[in-house]
Amino acid sequence: MRVSASAKNPDEAALIGRIRAGDETAMADLYDRYSGIVYGVALRVLGNTTAAEDVLQEVFLQLWRNPQAFDADRGRLPAWLAVIARNRAIDHLRKRPPEDDIEDLAISTGVNLENTTAQRLAVDKVRGVLAQLPAEQRRLLEMAFFEGMTHSEIAAKTGEALGTIKTRIRTGLLSLRKAFA
């Protein structure tokens, strides 16, 4: 015989029932009880207190507007809230503009490239660093810089997601930058 989750957690079921009935004090009780979990998950994903507070507010507002979304027979309320918080936080990350645009990432060699010998040494150093990169990063950097392809063109040619392409190129560029630091 299967025991429903609401029977296992009558306090949670009662709280959700009160929220479904429009009881604002129930929402305050729920917030007091579970806001730490929601905030903690959001903060762990986002690494930013302001953004985590925004997610906290969104999660509880979502529950207030649609308390039927929670099904006590499918799991416990704290776990459900944590999943909703995680998903909202990930949505925030996806909407966040990148902190460094890949196109603006400059690599300073600190070498006078007007000197032919210095140019050869710098090129050799770049080739050495490229050889040490994982194959997928190296291949994407070569396509971008030596073949002049845009990130979108690389994504279309390789069949990989544009975000993956950008991340791998950025990681490769950061490795090159470290080699010349």
XYZ file of N, CA and C in Angstrom:
543
model
N 0.846 -1.183 0.000
C 0.000 0.000 0.000
C 0.888 1.240 0.000
N 0.625 2.130 -0.912
C 1.413 3.362 -1.042
C 0.798 4.440 -0.152
N 1.663 5.038 0.667
C 1.216 6.124 1.529
C 1.538 7.429 0.828
N 0.560 8.303 0.702
C 0.798 9.564 -0.004
C 1.731 10.447 0.798
N 2.428 11.323 0.066
C 3.377 12.235 0.707
C 2.659 13.169 1.657
N 1.403 13.530 1.327
C 0.666 14.425 2.214
C 0.353 13.741 3.539
N 0.186 12.400 3.513
C -0.033 11.677 4.759
C 1.251 11.612 5.574
N 2.400 11.549 4.884
C 3.688 11.516 5.569
C 4.030 12.872 6.180
N 3.597 13.949 5.530
C 3.926 15.305 5.947
C 2.647 16.134 6.094
N 1.848 15.819 7.125
C 0.568 16.517 7.252
C 0.739 18.023 7.457
N 1.831 18.425 8.083
C 2.067 19.851 8.312
C 2.267 20.586 6.984
N 3.067 19.996 6.079
C 3.279 20.590 4.757
C 1.970 20.635 3.978
N 1.225 19.546 4.006
C -0.041 19.485 3.275
C -1.013 20.536 3.797
N -1.055 20.716 5.110
C -1.951 21.714 5.698
C -1.528 23.119 5.289
N -0.241 23.356 5.279
C 0.290 24.664 4.900
C -0.068 24.988 3.442
N 0.136 24.039 2.560
C -0.199 24.237 1.146
C -1.710 24.411 0.991
N -2.479 23.659 1.737
C -3.939 23.807 1.703
C -4.367 25.209 2.096
N -3.739 25.757 3.112
C -4.052 27.129 3.550
C -3.653 28.152 2.484
N -2.528 27.911 1.826
C -2.098 28.823 0.755
C -3.080 28.751 -0.406
N -3.515 27.560 -0.748
C -4.499 27.403 -1.832
C -5.794 28.116 -1.502
N -6.096 28.229 -0.217
C -7.303 28.937 0.225
C -7.076 30.449 0.291
N -5.845 30.892 -0.007
C -5.553 32.330 -0.023
C -5.130 32.899 1.319
N -4.700 32.055 2.239
C -4.287 32.492 3.576
C -2.873 33.078 3.526
N -2.786 34.391 3.672
C -1.486 35.073 3.598
C -0.575 34.702 4.766
N -1.136 34.409 5.938
C -0.285 34.017 7.065
C 0.376 32.668 6.805
N -0.305 31.809 6.045
C 0.297 30.518 5.683
C 1.503 30.753 4.783
N 1.378 31.728 3.896
C 2.502 32.044 3.012
C 3.665 32.577 3.835
N 3.376 33.405 4.823
C 4.427 33.933 5.699
C 5.087 32.798 6.484
N 4.281 31.850 6.959
C 4.834 30.698 7.685
C 5.727 29.858 6.771
N 5.252 29.628 5.562
C 6.021 28.846 4.605
C 7.336 29.555 4.288
N 7.283 30.868 4.103
C 8.485 31.646 3.812
C 9.471 31.547 4.973
N 8.974 31.711 6.192
C 9.856 31.616 7.366
C 10.519 30.247 7.458
N 9.794 29.233 7.108
C 10.294 27.872 7.247
C 11.279 27.489 6.141
N 11.023 27.909 4.904
C 11.785 27.392 3.767
C 12.598 28.424 2.994
N 12.571 29.676 3.380
C 13.308 30.688 2.620
C 14.813 30.431 2.644
N 15.313 29.877 3.739
C 16.742 29.577 3.834
C 17.184 28.562 2.791
N 16.359 27.569 2.557
C 16.677 26.545 1.557
C 16.699 27.163 0.161
N 15.661 27.924 -0.150
C 15.546 28.536 -1.481
C 16.700 29.509 -1.713
N 16.955 30.353 -0.728
C 18.031 31.335 -0.860
C 19.392 30.632 -0.993
N 19.613 29.610 -0.204
C 20.882 28.879 -0.242
C 21.142 28.248 -1.602
N 20.124 27.632 -2.181
C 20.279 27.021 -3.502
C 20.567 28.093 -4.543
N 19.799 29.175 -4.509
C 19.987 30.257 -5.486
C 21.371 30.878 -5.353
N 21.813 31.090 -4.132
C 23.126 31.690 -3.910
C 24.246 30.772 -4.394
N 24.085 29.481 -4.167
C 25.102 28.521 -4.609
C 25.215 28.520 -6.138
N 24.079 28.621 -6.840
C 24.099 28.604 -8.302
C 24.598 29.934 -8.857
N 24.127 31.041 -8.268
C 24.412 32.359 -8.833
C 25.678 33.017 -8.294
N 26.020 32.727 -7.030
C 27.190 33.359 -6.436
C 27.030 34.857 -6.238
N 25.793 35.326 -6.176
C 25.519 36.751 -6.060
C 24.311 36.927 -5.143
N 24.487 37.669 -4.053
C 23.409 37.787 -3.065
C 22.181 38.501 -3.619
N 22.375 39.546 -4.404
C 21.237 40.288 -4.952
C 20.426 39.409 -5.892
N 21.107 38.699 -6.776
C 20.415 37.809 -7.709
C 19.726 36.671 -6.956
N 20.346 36.159 -5.902
C 19.742 35.092 -5.106
C 18.475 35.593 -4.410
N 18.500 36.830 -3.950
C 17.306 37.416 -3.330
C 16.181 37.559 -4.344
N 16.530 37.920 -5.581
C 15.522 38.011 -6.640
C 14.882 36.652 -6.897
N 15.699 35.618 -6.956
C 15.185 34.270 -7.179
C 14.298 33.848 -6.003
N 14.729 34.145 -4.801
C 13.939 33.835 -3.605
C 12.541 34.428 -3.727
N 12.481 35.695 -4.088
C 11.196 36.369 -4.237
C 10.369 35.732 -5.350
N 10.986 35.426 -6.479
C 10.275 34.834 -7.611
C 9.686 33.469 -7.269
N 10.448 32.658 -6.548
C 9.983 31.311 -6.202
C 8.745 31.383 -5.317
N 8.787 32.219 -4.298
C 7.632 32.294 -3.399
C 6.442 32.990 -4.053
N 6.711 33.932 -4.940
C 5.637 34.571 -5.688
C 4.981 33.556 -6.627
N 5.791 32.722 -7.255
C 5.262 31.676 -8.127
C 4.369 30.722 -7.336
N 4.821 30.322 -6.154
C 4.020 29.413 -5.327
C 2.721 30.078 -4.892
N 2.775 31.358 -4.558
C 1.567 32.076 -4.126
C 0.567 32.162 -5.282
N 1.067 32.449 -6.476
C 0.186 32.596 -7.636
C -0.364 31.262 -8.124
N 0.425 30.194 -7.960
C 0.009 28.894 -8.466
C 0.352 27.787 -7.468
N -0.344 27.736 -6.338
C -0.030 26.703 -5.341
C -0.374 25.289 -5.816
N -1.200 25.164 -6.861
C -1.538 23.841 -7.392
C -0.343 23.193 -8.093
N 0.689 23.974 -8.381
C 1.874 23.421 -9.045
C 2.576 22.396 -8.155
N 2.456 22.552 -6.855
C 3.069 21.586 -5.940
C 2.123 20.414 -5.736
N 2.654 19.207 -5.963
C 1.892 17.977 -5.770
C 2.563 17.186 -4.650
N 1.919 17.131 -3.497
C 2.496 16.472 -2.327
C 2.721 14.981 -2.561
N 1.986 14.388 -3.484
C 2.161 12.962 -3.760
C 3.435 12.674 -4.560
N 4.028 13.713 -5.141
C 5.243 13.519 -5.950
C 6.515 13.814 -5.178
N 6.406 14.382 -3.998
C 7.617 14.668 -3.227
C 7.363 15.665 -2.118
N 8.420 15.975 -1.398
C 8.332 16.896 -0.262
C 8.482 18.336 -0.723
N 7.866 19.209 0.008
C 7.863 20.626 -0.318
C 9.266 21.247 -0.343
N 10.134 20.986 0.642
C 11.468 21.605 0.583
C 12.253 21.194 -0.667
N 12.145 19.941 -1.058
C 12.861 19.474 -2.254
C 12.285 20.138 -3.495
N 10.980 20.255 -3.559
C 10.334 20.900 -4.700
C 10.762 22.360 -4.797
N 10.768 23.059 -3.674
C 11.195 24.464 -3.656
C 12.655 24.599 -4.086
N 13.494 23.664 -3.654
C 14.912 23.702 -4.027
C 15.085 23.521 -5.536
N 14.313 22.632 -6.130
C 14.389 22.414 -7.583
C 13.908 23.656 -8.329
N 12.819 24.247 -7.867
C 12.299 25.464 -8.503
C 13.338 26.578 -8.385
N 13.961 26.710 -7.220
C 14.991 27.742 -7.014
C 16.175 27.509 -7.939
N 16.601 26.274 -8.054
C 17.727 25.947 -8.940
C 17.395 26.301 -10.383
N 16.209 25.923 -10.825
C 15.809 26.214 -12.206
C 15.725 27.720 -12.458
N 15.163 28.449 -11.513
C 15.077 29.916 -11.657
C 16.470 30.540 -11.678
N 17.358 30.047 -10.834
C 18.720 30.582 -10.790
C 19.439 30.322 -12.111
N 19.260 29.146 -12.665
C 19.869 28.831 -13.961
C 19.304 29.744 -15.040
N 17.993 30.004 -14.983
C 17.389 30.949 -15.929
C 18.042 32.323 -15.807
N 18.307 32.757 -14.579
C 18.981 34.038 -14.359
C 20.380 34.032 -14.980
N 21.100 32.932 -14.814
C 22.437 32.838 -15.396
C 22.386 32.938 -16.914
N 21.403 32.310 -17.508
C 21.287 32.332 -18.964
C 20.945 33.713 -19.486
N 20.198 34.480 -18.699
C 19.807 35.825 -19.121
C 20.893 36.850 -18.849
N 21.812 36.521 -17.945
C 22.870 37.451 -17.552
C 23.820 37.677 -18.715
N 24.140 38.947 -19.001
C 25.110 39.187 -20.071
C 26.486 38.693 -19.644
N 27.264 38.194 -20.584
C 28.599 37.714 -20.221
C 29.441 38.861 -19.676
N 30.267 38.539 -18.686
C 31.093 39.568 -18.057
C 32.201 40.030 -18.988
N 32.755 39.133 -19.747
C 33.791 39.470 -20.714
C 33.331 38.968 -22.072
N 33.244 39.864 -23.028
C 32.886 39.446 -24.371
C 34.120 38.808 -25.006
N 33.942 37.667 -25.596
C 35.059 36.929 -26.169
C 35.783 37.765 -27.214
N 35.035 38.520 -27.998
C 35.661 39.322 -29.042
C 36.557 40.408 -28.458
N 36.295 40.813 -27.211
C 37.075 41.874 -26.573
C 38.236 41.339 -25.754
N 38.440 40.041 -25.738
C 39.487 39.434 -24.932
C 40.820 39.571 -25.658
N 41.654 40.449 -25.154
C 42.942 40.697 -25.804
C 44.029 39.864 -25.137
N 44.974 39.449 -25.939
C 46.119 38.722 -25.418
C 47.338 39.583 -25.681
N 47.970 40.001 -24.616
C 49.169 40.817 -24.753
C 50.384 39.911 -24.590
N 51.241 39.936 -25.616
C 52.413 39.071 -25.564
C 53.567 39.734 -24.842
N 53.536 41.065 -24.738
C 54.653 41.781 -24.129
C 55.900 41.701 -24.992
N 55.719 41.340 -26.261
C 56.829 41.158 -27.181
C 56.707 42.197 -28.293
N 57.830 42.784 -28.685
C 57.851 43.714 -29.803
C 57.737 42.905 -31.088
N 56.543 42.921 -31.690
C 56.307 42.080 -32.864
C 56.863 42.677 -34.156
N 57.459 43.841 -34.073
C 58.092 44.412 -35.263
C 59.417 43.710 -35.543
N 59.991 43.116 -34.545
C 61.246 42.394 -34.680
C 60.920 40.980 -35.187
N 61.499 40.560 -36.294
C 61.222 39.261 -36.909
C 61.518 38.104 -35.959
N 62.597 38.182 -35.236
C 62.954 37.117 -34.296
C 61.920 37.033 -33.185
N 61.512 38.184 -32.677
C 60.499 38.207 -31.618
C 59.182 37.640 -32.130
N 58.851 37.935 -33.395
C 57.632 37.390 -33.985
C 57.688 35.861 -34.026
N 58.813 35.327 -34.479
C 58.955 33.868 -34.573
C 58.852 33.218 -33.203
N 59.503 33.827 -32.214
C 59.426 33.281 -30.851
C 57.996 33.305 -30.329
N 57.284 34.413 -30.566
C 55.893 34.517 -30.112
C 55.018 33.483 -30.814
N 55.198 33.325 -32.116
C 54.420 32.332 -32.874
C 54.722 30.927 -32.365
N 55.985 30.638 -32.105
C 56.353 29.322 -31.567
C 55.713 29.085 -30.202
N 55.694 30.136 -29.382
C 55.091 30.012 -28.057
C 53.588 29.763 -28.175
N 52.920 30.487 -29.071
C 51.484 30.284 -29.297
C 51.228 28.861 -29.781
N 52.038 28.390 -30.725
C 51.879 27.015 -31.229
C 52.078 25.994 -30.103
N 53.049 26.246 -29.241
C 53.291 25.339 -28.119
C 52.114 25.285 -27.158
N 51.559 26.453 -26.868
C 50.393 26.488 -25.974
C 49.202 25.833 -26.656
N 48.994 26.122 -27.930
C 47.889 25.497 -28.665
C 48.006 23.977 -28.652
N 49.218 23.478 -28.793
C 49.434 22.028 -28.810
C 49.059 21.385 -27.478
N 49.126 22.144 -26.397
C 48.811 21.615 -25.068
C 47.324 21.700 -24.732
N 46.568 22.465 -25.525
C 45.132 22.603 -25.272
C 44.396 21.321 -25.641
N 43.245 21.091 -25.008
C 42.423 19.953 -25.448
C 42.065 20.113 -26.927
N 41.927 19.010 -27.611
C 41.713 19.020 -29.057
C 40.520 19.878 -29.469
N 39.404 19.801 -28.718
C 38.222 20.561 -29.125
C 38.450 22.069 -29.008
N 39.185 22.517 -27.974
C 39.505 23.939 -27.849
C 40.436 24.383 -28.962
N 41.472 23.598 -29.225
C 42.446 23.938 -30.260
C 41.766 24.041 -31.620
N 40.931 23.062 -31.934
C 40.249 23.039 -33.232
C 39.368 24.267 -33.403
N 38.636 24.648 -32.343
C 37.751 25.806 -32.430
C 38.527 27.116 -32.541
N 39.643 27.221 -31.806
C 40.482 28.420 -31.917
C 41.052 28.549 -33.329
N 41.486 27.438 -33.896
C 42.035 27.464 -35.252
C 40.966 27.889 -36.255
N 39.748 27.382 -36.076
C 38.668 27.758 -36.988
C 38.355 29.255 -36.867
N 38.375 29.762 -35.641
C 38.040 31.168 -35.428
C 39.142 32.101 -35.905
N 40.378 31.790 -35.580
C 41.451 32.736 -35.834
C 42.204 32.500 -37.134
N 42.349 31.254 -37.544
C 43.110 30.984 -38.748
C 42.216 30.855 -39.975
N 40.951 30.440 -39.747
C 40.028 30.330 -40.876
C 39.070 31.512 -40.925
N 39.097 32.361 -39.894
C 38.273 33.570 -39.876
C 36.787 33.309 -39.710
N 36.423 32.177 -39.145
C 35.005 31.843 -38.981
C 34.437 32.517 -37.737
N 33.162 32.894 -37.811
C 32.482 33.451 -36.642
C 32.057 32.302 -35.739
N 31.671 32.648 -34.523
C 31.220 31.612 -33.590
C 29.994 30.883 -34.142
N 29.084 31.642 -34.755
C 27.877 31.033 -35.331
C 28.227 30.089 -36.474
N 29.175 30.480 -37.296
C 29.602 29.610 -38.396
C 30.245 28.332 -37.866
N 31.039 28.471 -36.813
C 31.678 27.290 -36.207
C 30.612 26.359 -35.645
N 29.624 26.938 -34.964
C 28.542 26.122 -34.392
C 27.797 25.378 -35.493
N 27.511 26.066 -36.594
C 26.803 25.427 -37.705
C 27.651 24.311 -38.327
N 28.937 24.570 -38.464
C 29.823 23.576 -39.099
C 30.027 22.348 -38.215
N 30.175 22.566 -36.894
C 30.458 21.448 -35.981
C 29.204 20.776 -35.452
N 28.078 21.493 -35.503
C 26.845 20.945 -34.947
C 26.759 21.081 -33.439
N 27.685 21.816 -32.853
C 27.673 22.027 -31.402
C 26.917 23.303 -31.078
N 26.461 23.422 -29.845
C 25.721 24.600 -29.401
C 26.619 25.831 -29.412
N 26.041 26.971 -29.753
C 26.792 28.221 -29.815
C 27.444 28.538 -28.470
N 26.723 28.321 -27.380
C 27.287 28.568 -26.051
C 28.505 27.706 -25.769
N 28.471 26.463 -26.222
C 29.604 25.553 -26.054
C 30.807 26.066 -26.829
N 30.556 26.522 -28.038
C 31.632 27.056 -28.885
C 32.277 28.249 -28.186
N 31.457 29.178 -27.731
C 31.977 30.385 -27.080
C 32.767 30.047 -25.823
N 32.252 29.118 -25.024
C 32.933 28.730 -23.788
C 34.293 28.112 -24.082
N 34.351 27.214 -25.053
C 35.618 26.549 -25.375
C 36.638 27.536 -25.946
N 36.175 28.450 -26.784
C 37.097 29.444 -27.338
C 37.594 30.362 -26.234
N 36.695 30.781 -25.362
C 37.088 31.664 -24.255
C 38.094 30.973 -23.346
N 37.853 29.719 -23.019
C 38.769 28.961 -22.167
C 40.138 28.829 -22.832
N 40.143 28.559 -24.123
C 41.407 28.472 -24.859
C 42.151 29.796 -24.869
N 41.419 30.893 -25.072
C 42.047 32.221 -25.070
C 42.635 32.561 -23.699
N 41.918 32.162 -22.657
C 42.440 32.410 -21.305
C 43.727 31.618 -21.068
N 43.793 30.413 -21.607
C 45.027 29.630 -21.482
C 46.183 30.304 -22.220
N 45.892 30.837 -23.391
C 46.921 31.573 -24.139
C 47.367 32.809 -23.366
N 46.402 33.508 -22.803
C 46.727 34.723 -22.045
C 47.656 34.394 -20.880
N 47.365 33.289 -20.165
C 48.200 32.893 -19.032
C 49.635 32.582 -19.472
N 49.778 32.023 -20.653
C 51.115 31.670 -21.158
C 51.952 32.919 -21.408
N 51.310 34.023 -21.690
C 52.036 35.263 -21.982
C 52.040 36.214 -20.794
N 51.522 35.790 -19.664
C 51.475 36.665 -18.478
C 52.817 36.774 -17.818
